[in-house]
Amino acid sequence: AAGEAHCLSYTGCNFLRQRLVLATLSGRPLKIRKIRAKEEDPGLRDFEASFIRLIDKVTNGSRIEINQTGTTLYYQPGLLYGGSLEHDCSPSRGIGYYLESLLCLAPFMKHPLKIILRGVTNDQVDPSVDVLKATALPLLKKFGIDGESLEIKINRRGMPPKGGGEILFSCPVRKVLQPVQFTDPGKIKRIRGTAYSVRVSPQMANRMVESARGILNKFLPDIYIYTDHMKGVNSGKSPGFGMCLTAETINGTILSAELASNPQGQGAAVLPEELGQNCAKLLLEEIYRGGCVDSTNQSLALLLMTLGQRDVSKVLLGPLSPYTIEFLRHLRSFFQIMFKIETKTTEEEHTGGEKVLMTCVGIGFCNLSKTMR
């Protein structure tokens, strides 16, 4: 009965990852009911089941109970263990779906995490591995999580529907996180990017680069977009192409945008020229939204601020995404932490959309499972 007392209860299938990640970090058990209870195909989807298996792999002593229809999930978190692992992700979601959560958990493992994930590296739904490599890793470094063992390496690319990609993610462990003061994004100094193509003509990548540069060169000269054409077994099982662009400022803020072609046999064919142009426009929109962290990594930044030492952290964000807003509610439930949110209007200078200054005092989270050497 004591265990049931502080067990958090939720209904519905939304924000499953957030809840499992925060339950694992806070050590609070969790019960989720009515997961797609009213749908024709009720219960957990294959990618969610795969995610739960992944959480089970990186922890030690977790208790997971799922009822027969898969509509109720009880999760009692164990200790974050880490080590060398492999996991086959469900091809119905990108590897980014799994990697985003691992980025939140990895610094707090007992042993440094080194994991090989297989599946879809780039799709239209989840942040691609390229974007997380370009934006999330520098963000972790700001909180003091760095070292040569922090890396995301793409061994093979895999496009939907069949996937076949493979990446290696490794991350060192930290006992405590540094507080950050990250309030001035600074001016954009350069744009980098990757145009990739698998199982289609290598010319596709060059055509995307050409059209993206056509837009971006009007704004600044320092633009370099790599072309990445993987051949043979490294190109996964389905054809496709896409682009990921990042803009870096003088203060080390990195904003990103990406687009991928429609999966084989779904939707109309996309011209590489259009995709390149649209990706460049998306990047400009992300720059307009601004802030010191791009919209894909807002929740990661807020989580790391929450878990920092008992000191004030400040981060300037662009408009909060609905996902981030729900994440703030969850942080309050799991860690009893509230952020001070101030909106910053930008009348005095033309610097894009409305910004939000997020301030909090960290809970002084200490990685107790880290082995002391």
PDB file of C-alpha atoms in Angstrom, residues 10-123:
ATOM      1  CA  TYR A  10      -2.418   8.916 -15.878  1.00  0.00           C
ATOM      2  CA  THR A  11      -4.862   8.036 -18.613  1.00  0.00           C
ATOM      3  CA  GLY A  12      -4.346   7.854 -22.361  1.00  0.00           C
ATOM      4  CA  CYS A  13      -1.474   7.101 -24.685  1.00  0.00           C
ATOM      5  CA  ASN A  14      -0.115  10.638 -25.065  1.00  0.00           C
ATOM      6  CA  PHE A  15       3.327  11.587 -23.727  1.00  0.00           C
ATOM      7  CA  LEU A  16       4.158   7.987 -22.833  1.00  0.00           C
ATOM      8  CA  ARG A  17       7.895   8.619 -23.229  1.00  0.00           C
ATOM      9  CA  GLN A  18       7.895  11.713 -21.037  1.00  0.00           C
ATOM     10  CA  ARG A  19       6.135   9.853 -18.271  1.00  0.00           C
ATOM     11  CA  LEU A  20       8.396   6.806 -18.377  1.00  0.00           C
ATOM     12  CA  VAL A  21      11.581   8.890 -18.516  1.00  0.00           C
ATOM     13  CA  LEU A  22      10.563  11.120 -15.598  1.00  0.00           C
ATOM     14  CA  ALA A  23       9.346   8.148 -13.574  1.00  0.00           C
ATOM     15  CA  THR A  24      12.729   6.491 -14.110  1.00  0.00           C
ATOM     16  CA  LEU A  25      14.689   9.584 -13.059  1.00  0.00           C
ATOM     17  CA  SER A  26      12.496  10.419 -10.063  1.00  0.00           C
ATOM     18  CA  GLY A  27      12.105   6.771  -9.003  1.00  0.00           C
ATOM     19  CA  ARG A  28       8.337   7.132  -8.711  1.00  0.00           C
ATOM     20  CA  PRO A  29       6.080   4.297  -9.866  1.00  0.00           C
ATOM     21  CA  LEU A  30       3.575   5.039 -12.555  1.00  0.00           C
ATOM     22  CA  LYS A  31       0.272   3.682 -13.737  1.00  0.00           C
ATOM     23  CA  ILE A  32      -1.207   4.553 -17.116  1.00  0.00           C
ATOM     24  CA  ARG A  33      -4.769   3.441 -17.837  1.00  0.00           C
ATOM     25  CA  LYS A  34      -7.074   3.493 -20.857  1.00  0.00           C
ATOM     26  CA  ILE A  35      -4.315   3.427 -23.474  1.00  0.00           C
ATOM     27  CA  ARG A  36      -6.341   3.754 -26.704  1.00  0.00           C
ATOM     28  CA  ALA A  37      -9.156   1.927 -24.902  1.00  0.00           C
ATOM     29  CA  LYS A  38     -11.876   3.132 -27.295  1.00  0.00           C
ATOM     30  CA  GLU A  39     -10.085   2.370 -30.556  1.00  0.00           C
ATOM     31  CA  GLU A  40     -10.656  -0.648 -32.761  1.00  0.00           C
ATOM     32  CA  ASP A  41      -7.091  -1.739 -32.117  1.00  0.00           C
ATOM     33  CA  PRO A  42      -6.683  -0.948 -28.405  1.00  0.00           C
ATOM     34  CA  GLY A  43      -3.557  -0.861 -26.288  1.00  0.00           C
ATOM     35  CA  LEU A  44       0.102  -0.134 -26.820  1.00  0.00           C
ATOM     36  CA  ARG A  45       1.479   0.145 -30.349  1.00  0.00           C
ATOM     37  CA  ASP A  46       4.536  -1.847 -31.421  1.00  0.00           C
ATOM     38  CA  PHE A  47       6.843   1.213 -31.209  1.00  0.00           C
ATOM     39  CA  GLU A  48       5.665   1.900 -27.646  1.00  0.00           C
ATOM     40  CA  ALA A  49       6.213  -1.724 -26.638  1.00  0.00           C
ATOM     41  CA  SER A  50       9.675  -1.496 -28.191  1.00  0.00           C
ATOM     42  CA  PHE A  51      10.331   1.689 -26.195  1.00  0.00           C
ATOM     43  CA  ILE A  52       9.269  -0.031 -22.953  1.00  0.00           C
ATOM     44  CA  ARG A  53      11.656  -2.902 -23.745  1.00  0.00           C
ATOM     45  CA  LEU A  54      14.424  -0.368 -24.273  1.00  0.00           C
ATOM     46  CA  ILE A  55      13.742   1.238 -20.872  1.00  0.00           C
ATOM     47  CA  ASP A  56      13.832  -2.258 -19.391  1.00  0.00           C
ATOM     48  CA  LYS A  57      17.248  -2.855 -20.998  1.00  0.00           C
ATOM     49  CA  VAL A  58      18.921   0.294 -19.673  1.00  0.00           C
ATOM     50  CA  THR A  59      17.563  -0.152 -16.130  1.00  0.00           C
ATOM     51  CA  ASN A  60      18.091  -2.882 -13.585  1.00  0.00           C
ATOM     52  CA  GLY A  61      15.228  -4.178 -11.482  1.00  0.00           C
ATOM     53  CA  SER A  62      12.366  -2.349 -13.186  1.00  0.00           C
ATOM     54  CA  ARG A  63       8.962  -3.914 -12.813  1.00  0.00           C
ATOM     55  CA  ILE A  64       6.688  -3.576 -15.808  1.00  0.00           C
ATOM     56  CA  GLU A  65       3.176  -4.977 -15.876  1.00  0.00           C
ATOM     57  CA  ILE A  66       0.890  -4.704 -18.882  1.00  0.00           C
ATOM     58  CA  ASN A  67      -2.615  -6.159 -18.900  1.00  0.00           C
ATOM     59  CA  GLN A  68      -3.778  -8.535 -21.638  1.00  0.00           C
ATOM     60  CA  THR A  69      -5.308  -5.931 -23.917  1.00  0.00           C
ATOM     61  CA  GLY A  70      -2.308  -3.637 -23.476  1.00  0.00           C
ATOM     62  CA  THR A  71      -4.507  -0.786 -22.253  1.00  0.00           C
ATOM     63  CA  THR A  72      -3.037  -0.544 -18.731  1.00  0.00           C
ATOM     64  CA  LEU A  73       0.626  -0.182 -17.909  1.00  0.00           C
ATOM     65  CA  TYR A  74       2.184  -0.286 -14.459  1.00  0.00           C
ATOM     66  CA  TYR A  75       5.829   0.721 -14.226  1.00  0.00           C
ATOM     67  CA  GLN A  76       8.005   0.621 -11.138  1.00  0.00           C
ATOM     68  CA  PRO A  77      11.391   2.032 -12.077  1.00  0.00           C
ATOM     69  CA  GLY A  78      14.646   0.292 -11.233  1.00  0.00           C
ATOM     70  CA  LEU A  79      18.147   1.733 -11.233  1.00  0.00           C
ATOM     71  CA  LEU A  80      19.621   3.160 -14.409  1.00  0.00           C
ATOM     72  CA  TYR A  81      22.361   0.705 -15.271  1.00  0.00           C
ATOM     73  CA  GLY A  82      23.720   1.446 -18.752  1.00  0.00           C
ATOM     74  CA  GLY A  83      26.610  -0.554 -20.181  1.00  0.00           C
ATOM     75  CA  SER A  84      26.981  -1.904 -23.727  1.00  0.00           C
ATOM     76  CA  LEU A  85      23.616  -2.705 -25.318  1.00  0.00           C
ATOM     77  CA  GLU A  86      21.851  -3.261 -28.621  1.00  0.00           C
ATOM     78  CA  HIS A  87      18.232  -2.575 -29.469  1.00  0.00           C
ATOM     79  CA  ASP A  88      16.108  -3.082 -32.581  1.00  0.00           C
ATOM     80  CA  CYS A  89      13.701  -0.163 -32.802  1.00  0.00           C
ATOM     81  CA  SER A  90      10.291  -0.574 -34.371  1.00  0.00           C
ATOM     82  CA  PRO A  91      10.395   0.692 -37.991  1.00  0.00           C
ATOM     83  CA  SER A  92       7.063   2.490 -37.561  1.00  0.00           C
ATOM     84  CA  ARG A  93       8.888   5.323 -35.757  1.00  0.00           C
ATOM     85  CA  GLY A  94      12.348   6.794 -36.282  1.00  0.00           C
ATOM     86  CA  ILE A  95      15.357   6.012 -34.102  1.00  0.00           C
ATOM     87  CA  GLY A  96      15.025   9.619 -32.923  1.00  0.00           C
ATOM     88  CA  TYR A  97      11.919   8.593 -30.973  1.00  0.00           C
ATOM     89  CA  TYR A  98      14.086   6.323 -28.816  1.00  0.00           C
ATOM     90  CA  LEU A  99      17.237   8.419 -28.876  1.00  0.00           C
ATOM     91  CA  GLU A 100      15.523  11.546 -27.517  1.00  0.00           C
ATOM     92  CA  SER A 101      14.669   9.699 -24.325  1.00  0.00           C
ATOM     93  CA  LEU A 102      18.077   8.053 -24.061  1.00  0.00           C
ATOM     94  CA  LEU A 103      19.661  11.508 -24.217  1.00  0.00           C
ATOM     95  CA  CYS A 104      17.661  12.395 -21.089  1.00  0.00           C
ATOM     96  CA  LEU A 105      18.631   9.229 -19.206  1.00  0.00           C
ATOM     97  CA  ALA A 106      22.182   8.455 -20.351  1.00  0.00           C
ATOM     98  CA  PRO A 107      24.142  10.890 -18.126  1.00  0.00           C
ATOM     99  CA  PHE A 108      22.633   9.321 -14.990  1.00  0.00           C
ATOM    100  CA  MET A 109      23.510   5.676 -15.586  1.00  0.00           C
ATOM    101  CA  LYS A 110      25.702   3.561 -13.324  1.00  0.00           C
ATOM    102  CA  HIS A 111      28.004   2.643 -16.224  1.00  0.00           C
ATOM    103  CA  PRO A 112      28.596   4.782 -19.325  1.00  0.00           C
ATOM    104  CA  LEU A 113      26.005   3.895 -21.950  1.00  0.00           C
ATOM    105  CA  LYS A 114      27.129   2.511 -25.284  1.00  0.00           C
ATOM    106  CA  ILE A 115      24.178   1.375 -27.361  1.00  0.00           C
ATOM    107  CA  ILE A 116      23.608   0.314 -30.956  1.00  0.00           C
ATOM    108  CA  LEU A 117      20.112   1.190 -32.216  1.00  0.00           C
ATOM    109  CA  ARG A 118      18.754  -0.252 -35.461  1.00  0.00           C
ATOM    110  CA  GLY A 119      15.791   0.993 -37.453  1.00  0.00           C
ATOM    111  CA  VAL A 120      14.763   4.124 -39.355  1.00  0.00           C
ATOM    112  CA  THR A 121      17.370   6.889 -39.060  1.00  0.00           C
ATOM    113  CA  ASN A 122      15.477   9.592 -40.961  1.00  0.00           C
ATOM    114  CA  ASP A 123      11.726   9.940 -41.323  1.00  0.00           C
TER     115      ASP A 123
END
